[in-house]
CSV table of C-alpha atoms and ligand atoms in Angstrom, one decimal:
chain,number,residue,atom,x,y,z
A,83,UNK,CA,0.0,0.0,0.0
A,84,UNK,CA,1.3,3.6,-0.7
A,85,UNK,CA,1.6,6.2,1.9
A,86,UNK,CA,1.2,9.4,1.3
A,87,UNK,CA,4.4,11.5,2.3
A,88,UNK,CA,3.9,15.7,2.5
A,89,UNK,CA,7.1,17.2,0.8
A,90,UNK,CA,8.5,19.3,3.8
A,91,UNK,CA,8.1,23.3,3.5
A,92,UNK,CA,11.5,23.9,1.5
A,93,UNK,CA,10.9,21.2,-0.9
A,94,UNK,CA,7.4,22.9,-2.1
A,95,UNK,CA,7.1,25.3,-4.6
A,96,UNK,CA,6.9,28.6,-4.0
A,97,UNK,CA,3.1,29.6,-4.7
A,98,UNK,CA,2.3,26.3,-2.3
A,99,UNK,CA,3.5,27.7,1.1
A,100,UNK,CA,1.0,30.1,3.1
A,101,UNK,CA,2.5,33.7,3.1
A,102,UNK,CA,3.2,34.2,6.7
A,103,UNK,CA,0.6,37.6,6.3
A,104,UNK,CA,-2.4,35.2,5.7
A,105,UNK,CA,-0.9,32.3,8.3
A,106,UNK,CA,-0.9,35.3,10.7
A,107,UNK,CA,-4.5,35.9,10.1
A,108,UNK,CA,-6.1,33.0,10.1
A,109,UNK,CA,-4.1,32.5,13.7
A,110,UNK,CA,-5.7,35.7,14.8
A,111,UNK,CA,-8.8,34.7,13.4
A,112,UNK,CA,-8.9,31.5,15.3
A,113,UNK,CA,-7.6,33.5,18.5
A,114,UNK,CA,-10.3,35.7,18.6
A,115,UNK,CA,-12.8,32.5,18.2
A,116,UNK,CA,-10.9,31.5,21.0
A,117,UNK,CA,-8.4,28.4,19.7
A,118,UNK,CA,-5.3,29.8,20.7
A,119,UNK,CA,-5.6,29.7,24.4
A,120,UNK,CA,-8.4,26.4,24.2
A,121,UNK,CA,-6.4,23.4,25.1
A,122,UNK,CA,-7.7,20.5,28.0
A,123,UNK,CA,-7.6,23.3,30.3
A,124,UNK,CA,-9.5,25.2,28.3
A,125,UNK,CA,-12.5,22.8,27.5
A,126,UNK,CA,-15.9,22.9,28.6
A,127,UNK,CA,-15.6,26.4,29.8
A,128,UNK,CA,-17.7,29.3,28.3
A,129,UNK,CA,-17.3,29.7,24.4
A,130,UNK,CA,-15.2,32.8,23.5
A,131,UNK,CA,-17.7,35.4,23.0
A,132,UNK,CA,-18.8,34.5,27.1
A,133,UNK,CA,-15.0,34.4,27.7
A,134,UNK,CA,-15.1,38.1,27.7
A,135,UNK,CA,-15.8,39.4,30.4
A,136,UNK,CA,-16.4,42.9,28.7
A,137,UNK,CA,-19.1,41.4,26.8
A,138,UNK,CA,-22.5,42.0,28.7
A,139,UNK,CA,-21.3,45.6,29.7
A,140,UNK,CA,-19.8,46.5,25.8
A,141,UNK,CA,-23.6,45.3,24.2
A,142,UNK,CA,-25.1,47.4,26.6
A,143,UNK,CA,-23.4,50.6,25.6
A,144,UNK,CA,-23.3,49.9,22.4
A,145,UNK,CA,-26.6,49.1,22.1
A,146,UNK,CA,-28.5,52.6,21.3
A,147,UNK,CA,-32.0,52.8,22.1
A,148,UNK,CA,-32.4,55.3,19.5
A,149,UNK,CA,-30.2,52.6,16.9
A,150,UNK,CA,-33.2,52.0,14.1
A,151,UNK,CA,-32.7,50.9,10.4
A,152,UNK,CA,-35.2,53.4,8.5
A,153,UNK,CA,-36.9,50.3,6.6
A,154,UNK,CA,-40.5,51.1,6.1
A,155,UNK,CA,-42.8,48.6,7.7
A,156,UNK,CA,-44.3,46.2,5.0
A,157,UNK,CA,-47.7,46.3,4.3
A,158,UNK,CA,-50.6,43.5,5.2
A,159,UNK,CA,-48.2,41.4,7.3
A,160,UNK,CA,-49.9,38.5,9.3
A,161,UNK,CA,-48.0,36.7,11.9
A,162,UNK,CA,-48.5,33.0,11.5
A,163,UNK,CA,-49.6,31.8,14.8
A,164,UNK,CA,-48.7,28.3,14.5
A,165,UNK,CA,-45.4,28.9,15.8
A,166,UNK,CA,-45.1,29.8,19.6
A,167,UNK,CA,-42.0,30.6,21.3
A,168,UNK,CA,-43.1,31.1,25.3
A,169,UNK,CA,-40.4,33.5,25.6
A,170,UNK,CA,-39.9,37.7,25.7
A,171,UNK,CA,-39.4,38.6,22.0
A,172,UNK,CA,-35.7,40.4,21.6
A,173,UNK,CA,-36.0,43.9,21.3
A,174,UNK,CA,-35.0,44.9,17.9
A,175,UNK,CA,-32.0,46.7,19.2
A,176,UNK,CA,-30.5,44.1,20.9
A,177,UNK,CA,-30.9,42.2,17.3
A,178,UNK,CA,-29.9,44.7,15.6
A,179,UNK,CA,-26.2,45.6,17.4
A,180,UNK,CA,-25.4,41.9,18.2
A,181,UNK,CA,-24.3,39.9,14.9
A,182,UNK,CA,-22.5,37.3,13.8
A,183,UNK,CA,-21.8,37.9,10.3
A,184,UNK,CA,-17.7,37.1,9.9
A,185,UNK,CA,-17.8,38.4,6.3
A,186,UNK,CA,-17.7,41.9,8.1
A,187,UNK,CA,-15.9,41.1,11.6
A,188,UNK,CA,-15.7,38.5,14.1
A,189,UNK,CA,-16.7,41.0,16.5
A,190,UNK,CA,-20.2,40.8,17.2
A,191,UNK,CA,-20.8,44.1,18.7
A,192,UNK,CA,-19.5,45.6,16.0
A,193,UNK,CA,-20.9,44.0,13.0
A,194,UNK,CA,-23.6,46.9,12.1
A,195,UNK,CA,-20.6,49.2,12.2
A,196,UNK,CA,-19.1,47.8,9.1
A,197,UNK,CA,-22.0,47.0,6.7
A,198,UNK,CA,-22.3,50.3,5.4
A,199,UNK,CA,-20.3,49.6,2.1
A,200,UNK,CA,-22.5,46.6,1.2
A,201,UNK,CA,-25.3,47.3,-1.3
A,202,UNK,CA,-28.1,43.8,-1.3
A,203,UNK,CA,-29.0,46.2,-4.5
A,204,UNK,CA,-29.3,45.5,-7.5
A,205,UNK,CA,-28.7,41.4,-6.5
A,206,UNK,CA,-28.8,38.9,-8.1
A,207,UNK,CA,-29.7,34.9,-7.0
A,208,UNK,CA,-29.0,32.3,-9.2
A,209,UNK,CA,-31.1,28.4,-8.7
A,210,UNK,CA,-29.1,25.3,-10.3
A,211,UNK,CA,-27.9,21.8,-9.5
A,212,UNK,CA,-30.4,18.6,-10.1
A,213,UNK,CA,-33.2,21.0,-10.6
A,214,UNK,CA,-35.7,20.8,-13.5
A,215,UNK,CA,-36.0,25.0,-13.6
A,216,UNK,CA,-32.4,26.3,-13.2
A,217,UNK,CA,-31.8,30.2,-13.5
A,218,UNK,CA,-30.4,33.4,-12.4
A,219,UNK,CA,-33.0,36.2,-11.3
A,220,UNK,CA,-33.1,39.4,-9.6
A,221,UNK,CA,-33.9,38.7,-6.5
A,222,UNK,CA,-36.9,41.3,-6.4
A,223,UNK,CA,-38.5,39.9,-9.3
A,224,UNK,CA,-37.9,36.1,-8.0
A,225,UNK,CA,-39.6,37.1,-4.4
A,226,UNK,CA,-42.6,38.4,-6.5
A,227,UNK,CA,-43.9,34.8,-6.5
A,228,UNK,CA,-43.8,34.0,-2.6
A,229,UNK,CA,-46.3,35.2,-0.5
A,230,UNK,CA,-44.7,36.3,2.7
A,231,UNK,CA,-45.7,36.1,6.4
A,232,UNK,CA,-44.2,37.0,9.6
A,233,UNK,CA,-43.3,33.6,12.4
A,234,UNK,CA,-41.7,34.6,15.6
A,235,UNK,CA,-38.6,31.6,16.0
A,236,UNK,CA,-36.3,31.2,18.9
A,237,UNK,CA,-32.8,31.6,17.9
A,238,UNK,CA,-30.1,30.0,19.5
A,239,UNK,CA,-26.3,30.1,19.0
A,240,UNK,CA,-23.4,28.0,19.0
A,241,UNK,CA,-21.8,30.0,21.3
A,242,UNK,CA,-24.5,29.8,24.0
A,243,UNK,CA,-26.3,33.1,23.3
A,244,UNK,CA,-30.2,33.4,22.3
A,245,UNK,CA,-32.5,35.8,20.8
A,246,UNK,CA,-36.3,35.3,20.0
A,247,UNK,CA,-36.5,37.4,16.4
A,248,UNK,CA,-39.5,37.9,14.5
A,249,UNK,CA,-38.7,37.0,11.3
A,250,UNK,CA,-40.8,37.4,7.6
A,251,UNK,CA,-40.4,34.8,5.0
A,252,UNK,CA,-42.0,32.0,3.2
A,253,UNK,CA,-41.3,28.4,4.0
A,254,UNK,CA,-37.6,27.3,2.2
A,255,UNK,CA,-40.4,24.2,0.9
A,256,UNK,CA,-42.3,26.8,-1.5
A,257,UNK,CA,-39.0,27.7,-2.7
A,258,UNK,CA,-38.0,24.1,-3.8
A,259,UNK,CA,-41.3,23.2,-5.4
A,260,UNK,CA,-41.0,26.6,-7.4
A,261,UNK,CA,-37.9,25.2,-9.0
A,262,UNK,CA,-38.8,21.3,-9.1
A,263,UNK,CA,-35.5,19.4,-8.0
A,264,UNK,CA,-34.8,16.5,-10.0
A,265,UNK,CA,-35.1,12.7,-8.2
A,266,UNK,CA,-31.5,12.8,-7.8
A,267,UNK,CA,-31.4,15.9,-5.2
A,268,UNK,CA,-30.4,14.6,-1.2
A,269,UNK,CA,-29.3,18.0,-0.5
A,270,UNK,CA,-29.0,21.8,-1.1
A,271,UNK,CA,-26.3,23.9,-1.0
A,272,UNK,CA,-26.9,27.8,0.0
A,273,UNK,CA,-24.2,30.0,-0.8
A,274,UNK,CA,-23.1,33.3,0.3
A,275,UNK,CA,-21.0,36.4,-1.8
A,276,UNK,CA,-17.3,37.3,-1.6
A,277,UNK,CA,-16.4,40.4,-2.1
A,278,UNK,CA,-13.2,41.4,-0.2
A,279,UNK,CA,-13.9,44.8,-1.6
A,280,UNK,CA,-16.9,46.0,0.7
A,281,UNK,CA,-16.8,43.7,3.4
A,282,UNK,CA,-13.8,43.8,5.7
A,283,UNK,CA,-13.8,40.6,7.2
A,284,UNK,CA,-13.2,38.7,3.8
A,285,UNK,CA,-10.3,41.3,2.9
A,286,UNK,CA,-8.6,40.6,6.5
A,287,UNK,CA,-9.2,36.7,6.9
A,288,UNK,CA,-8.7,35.8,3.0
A,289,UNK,CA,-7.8,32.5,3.7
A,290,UNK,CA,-10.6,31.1,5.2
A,291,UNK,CA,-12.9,29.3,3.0
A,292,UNK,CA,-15.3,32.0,1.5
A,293,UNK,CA,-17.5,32.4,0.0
A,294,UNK,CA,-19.6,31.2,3.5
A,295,UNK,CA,-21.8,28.2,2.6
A,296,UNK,CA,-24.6,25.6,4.1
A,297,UNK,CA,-26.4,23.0,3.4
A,298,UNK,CA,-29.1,21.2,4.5
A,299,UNK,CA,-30.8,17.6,3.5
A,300,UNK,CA,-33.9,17.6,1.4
A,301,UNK,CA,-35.7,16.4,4.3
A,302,UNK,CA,-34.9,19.0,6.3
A,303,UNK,CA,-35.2,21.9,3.7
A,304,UNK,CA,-39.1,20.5,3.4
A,305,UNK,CA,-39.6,20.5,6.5
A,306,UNK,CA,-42.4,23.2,7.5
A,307,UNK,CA,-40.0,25.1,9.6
A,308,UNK,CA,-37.0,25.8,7.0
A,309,UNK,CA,-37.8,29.5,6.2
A,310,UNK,CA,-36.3,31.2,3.9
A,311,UNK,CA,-36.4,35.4,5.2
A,312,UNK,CA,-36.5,38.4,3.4
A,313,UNK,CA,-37.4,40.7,6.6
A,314,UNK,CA,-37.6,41.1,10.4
A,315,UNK,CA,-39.2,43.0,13.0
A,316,UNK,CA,-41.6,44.0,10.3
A,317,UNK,CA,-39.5,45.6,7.6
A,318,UNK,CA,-37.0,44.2,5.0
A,319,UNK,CA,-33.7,42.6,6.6
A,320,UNK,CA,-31.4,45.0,7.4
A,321,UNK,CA,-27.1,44.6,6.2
A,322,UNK,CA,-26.2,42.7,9.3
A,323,UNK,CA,-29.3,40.4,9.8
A,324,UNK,CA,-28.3,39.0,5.8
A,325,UNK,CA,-30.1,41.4,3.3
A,326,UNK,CA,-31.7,40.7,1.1
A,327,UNK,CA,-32.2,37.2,1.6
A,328,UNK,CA,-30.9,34.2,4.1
A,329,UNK,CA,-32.2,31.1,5.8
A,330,UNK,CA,-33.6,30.4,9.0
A,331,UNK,CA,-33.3,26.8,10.5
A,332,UNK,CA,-34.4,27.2,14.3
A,333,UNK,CA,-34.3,24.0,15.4
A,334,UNK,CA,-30.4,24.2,14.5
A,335,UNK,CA,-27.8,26.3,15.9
A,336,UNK,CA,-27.7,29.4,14.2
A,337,UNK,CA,-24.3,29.0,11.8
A,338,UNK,CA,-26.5,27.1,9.7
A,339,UNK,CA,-28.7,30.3,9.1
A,340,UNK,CA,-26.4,31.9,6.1
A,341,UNK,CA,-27.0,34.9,5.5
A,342,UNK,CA,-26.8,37.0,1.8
A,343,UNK,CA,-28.0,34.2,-0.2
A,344,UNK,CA,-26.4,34.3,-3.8
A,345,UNK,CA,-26.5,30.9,-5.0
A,346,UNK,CA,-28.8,27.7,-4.3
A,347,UNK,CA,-27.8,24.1,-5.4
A,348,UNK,CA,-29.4,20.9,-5.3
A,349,UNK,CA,-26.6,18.1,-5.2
A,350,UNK,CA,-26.8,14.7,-5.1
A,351,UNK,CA,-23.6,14.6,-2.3
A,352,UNK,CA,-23.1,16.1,1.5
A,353,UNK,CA,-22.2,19.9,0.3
A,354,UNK,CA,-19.0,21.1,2.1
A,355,UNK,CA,-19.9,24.2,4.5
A,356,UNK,CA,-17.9,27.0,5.8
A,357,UNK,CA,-17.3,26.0,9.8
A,358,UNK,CA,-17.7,22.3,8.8
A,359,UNK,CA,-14.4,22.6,6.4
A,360,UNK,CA,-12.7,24.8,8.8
A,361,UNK,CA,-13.3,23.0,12.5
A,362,UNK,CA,-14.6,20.1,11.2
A,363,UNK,CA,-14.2,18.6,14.8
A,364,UNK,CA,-16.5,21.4,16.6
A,365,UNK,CA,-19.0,21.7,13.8
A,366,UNK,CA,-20.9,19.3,12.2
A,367,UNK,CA,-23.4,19.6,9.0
A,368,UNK,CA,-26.3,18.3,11.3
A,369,UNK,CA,-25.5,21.0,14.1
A,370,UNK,CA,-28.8,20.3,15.9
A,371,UNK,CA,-29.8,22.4,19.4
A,372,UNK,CA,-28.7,19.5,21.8
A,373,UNK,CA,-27.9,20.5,25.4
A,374,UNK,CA,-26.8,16.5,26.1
A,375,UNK,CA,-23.5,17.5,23.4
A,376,UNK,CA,-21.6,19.6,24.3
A,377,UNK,CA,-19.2,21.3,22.4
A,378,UNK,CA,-15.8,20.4,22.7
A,379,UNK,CA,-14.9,23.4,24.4
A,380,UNK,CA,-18.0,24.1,26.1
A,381,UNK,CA,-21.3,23.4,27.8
A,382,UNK,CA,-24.8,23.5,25.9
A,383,UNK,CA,-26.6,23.1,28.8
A,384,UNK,CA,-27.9,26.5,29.4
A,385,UNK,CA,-28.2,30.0,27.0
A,386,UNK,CA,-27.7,33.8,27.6
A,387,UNK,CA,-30.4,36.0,26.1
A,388,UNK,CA,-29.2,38.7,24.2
A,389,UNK,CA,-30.8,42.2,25.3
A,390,UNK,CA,-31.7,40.9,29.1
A,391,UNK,CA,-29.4,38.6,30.1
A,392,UNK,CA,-31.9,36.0,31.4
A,393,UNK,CA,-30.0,32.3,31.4
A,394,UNK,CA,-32.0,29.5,30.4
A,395,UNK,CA,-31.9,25.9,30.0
A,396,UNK,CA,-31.4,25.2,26.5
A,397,UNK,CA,-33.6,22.5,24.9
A,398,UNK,CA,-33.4,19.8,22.4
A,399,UNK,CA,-34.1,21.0,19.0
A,400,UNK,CA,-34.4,24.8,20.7
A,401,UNK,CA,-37.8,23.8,21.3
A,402,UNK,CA,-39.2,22.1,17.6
A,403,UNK,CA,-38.9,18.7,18.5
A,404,UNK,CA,-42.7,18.5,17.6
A,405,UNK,CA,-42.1,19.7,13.8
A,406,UNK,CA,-38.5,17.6,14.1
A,407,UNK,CA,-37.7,15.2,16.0
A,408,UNK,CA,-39.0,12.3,13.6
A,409,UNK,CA,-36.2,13.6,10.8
A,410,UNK,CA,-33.7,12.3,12.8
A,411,UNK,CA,-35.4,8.5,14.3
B,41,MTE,N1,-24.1,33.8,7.3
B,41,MTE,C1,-23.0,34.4,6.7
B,41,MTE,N2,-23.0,34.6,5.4
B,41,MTE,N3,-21.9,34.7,7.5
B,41,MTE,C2,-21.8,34.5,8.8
B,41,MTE,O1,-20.8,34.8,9.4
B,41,MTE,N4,-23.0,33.7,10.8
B,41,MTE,C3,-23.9,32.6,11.2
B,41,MTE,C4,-25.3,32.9,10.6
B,41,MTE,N5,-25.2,33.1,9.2
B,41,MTE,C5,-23.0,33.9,9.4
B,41,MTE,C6,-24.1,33.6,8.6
B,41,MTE,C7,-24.0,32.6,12.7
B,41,MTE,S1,-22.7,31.9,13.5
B,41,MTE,C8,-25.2,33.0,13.4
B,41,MTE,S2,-25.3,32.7,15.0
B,41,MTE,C9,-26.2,33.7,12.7
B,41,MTE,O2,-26.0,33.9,11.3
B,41,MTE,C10,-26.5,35.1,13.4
B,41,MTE,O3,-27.6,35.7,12.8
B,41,MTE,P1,-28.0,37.2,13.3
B,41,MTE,O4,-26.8,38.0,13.3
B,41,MTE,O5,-29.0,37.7,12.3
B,41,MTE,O6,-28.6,37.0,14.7
């Protein structure tokens, strides 16, 4: 049998070896998600964003209570009551000033700070893979044919934090019968844009493995609670919630909900996905809500919620198991 035997550093080529520029960033990047310092010591403490002590007190003064996007409210929208959450709703400027969107910065706090450059128009989205109607639309003309509504989710984090966000959408399942997948289609593929030019996280941290993509199986993209969202809190999404269109999968932690959809594939094989390809040992493609696994570095026992600070016990599914559960017997 043959082994496979790395060449050493000074026996590659040139263009093969990581400039140490980009090696250094991606260590900071890693740092600040908290790798650096995460060893057996480190595991099963709070995840790096809790790990900061500054944290609770650096969302409260940056959160603004006069911080408001200037969307106009959308017109006729019905809140699907089908969907209970038996929590306080965030307040929209907690929502609004506490991101993760790594495109920008991995600073959460800071995220609506840096997404003035990015325009969601004009935008275009294009449908393809094992699909019977491929195609590249605007994304204004392609919403025309979904009938939005608004469904208040829980929202829950990798990294132990929570919201309760009301988002507006249509059900991801419209979506697919709109474009007819072909027999052939186990999964879908959502990917985001890359454009080192107006978002500062990309130009910083080139080497990780943007563009930022999901995936999801077909069962799971069917199922009634896979929402694809074009809003919140009543208007159209803002930059940092993932204008002008993303995905919403509450039952699963939130890094599955990509943001600034450009591209949507139907593939016969397990699409790779952005934190899958670059921790593939902290973050799986099922990623389920699931306080008895915890992460390798942390608990998922309980959750923060963003805006109050109330701690909770977190629970399986974040709550869906109803709509769920039987996906995954
Ligand atoms: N989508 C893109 N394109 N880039 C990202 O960095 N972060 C994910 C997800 N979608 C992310 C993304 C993570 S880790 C979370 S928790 C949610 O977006 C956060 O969504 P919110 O900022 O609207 O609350």
């Amino acid at each position: 049998m043959s082994q496979l035997i790395l060449p050493k550093a000074w026996q590659r080529p040139e263009k093969e070896i990581t400039p140490e520029n980009v090696f250094n960033n991606r260590r900071h990047f890693l740092k600040l998600m908290g790798f650096a310092t995460a060893g057996i010591a480190g595991a099963l403490v709070a995840p790096p964003a809790f790990a900061k002590g500054m944290e609770a007190k650096l969302t409260q003064w940056m959160i603004g209570d006069n911080q408001t996007t200037g969307l106009p409210p959308i017109a006729n929208l019905k809140r699907n009551p089908d969907y209970t959450y038996r929590r306080a709703m965030t307040k929209e400027n907690a929502a609004l000033t506490y991101n993760n969107f790594y495109e920008f910065t991995a600073e959460k706090e800071l995220v609506w700070r840096t997404i003035d450059a990015f325009k969601p128009r004009p935008w275009e989205i294009a449908i393809g893979g094992l699909v019977e109607k491929p195609g590249v639309y605007d994304v204004d003309d392609f919403l025309k044919s979904f009938n939005v509504e608004e469904r208040v989710y829980r929202h829950r984090c990798v990294e132990t934090w929570a919201m309760v966000v009301p988002w507006v959408g249509f059900p991801l399942s419209d979506l697919i019968q709109k474009v007819q997948p072909k027999n052939n289609a186990k999964y879908i593929k959502f990917t985001s844009f890359d454009d080192p030019a107006v978002a500062p996280g990309q130009k910083r941290y080139r080497d990780l493995p943007w563009p930022y993509t999901e995936g999801l199986t077909m069962a799971e993209a069917m199922n009634e609670l896979a929402f694809i969202s074009t809003g919140i809190y009543g208007h159209s999404l803002p930059n940092q919630h993932g204008a002008p269109i993303r995905l919403v999968t509450p039952w699963k932690y939130g890094f599955k909900s990509i943001k600034s959809i450009v591209k949507i594939e139907f593939t016969e094989t397990r699409p790779a996905t952005f934190w899958n390809t670059l921790i593939p040992k902290e973050y799986g493609f099922e990623a389920n809500v699931n306080p008895d696994v915890p992460h390798p570095r942390w608990s998922q026992r309980r959750e923060k919620m963003i805006g109050t600070g109330d701690v909770f016990a977190t629970v399986k599914y974040n709550g869906y198991g109803d709509f769920v559960a039987e996906l995954y017997e």
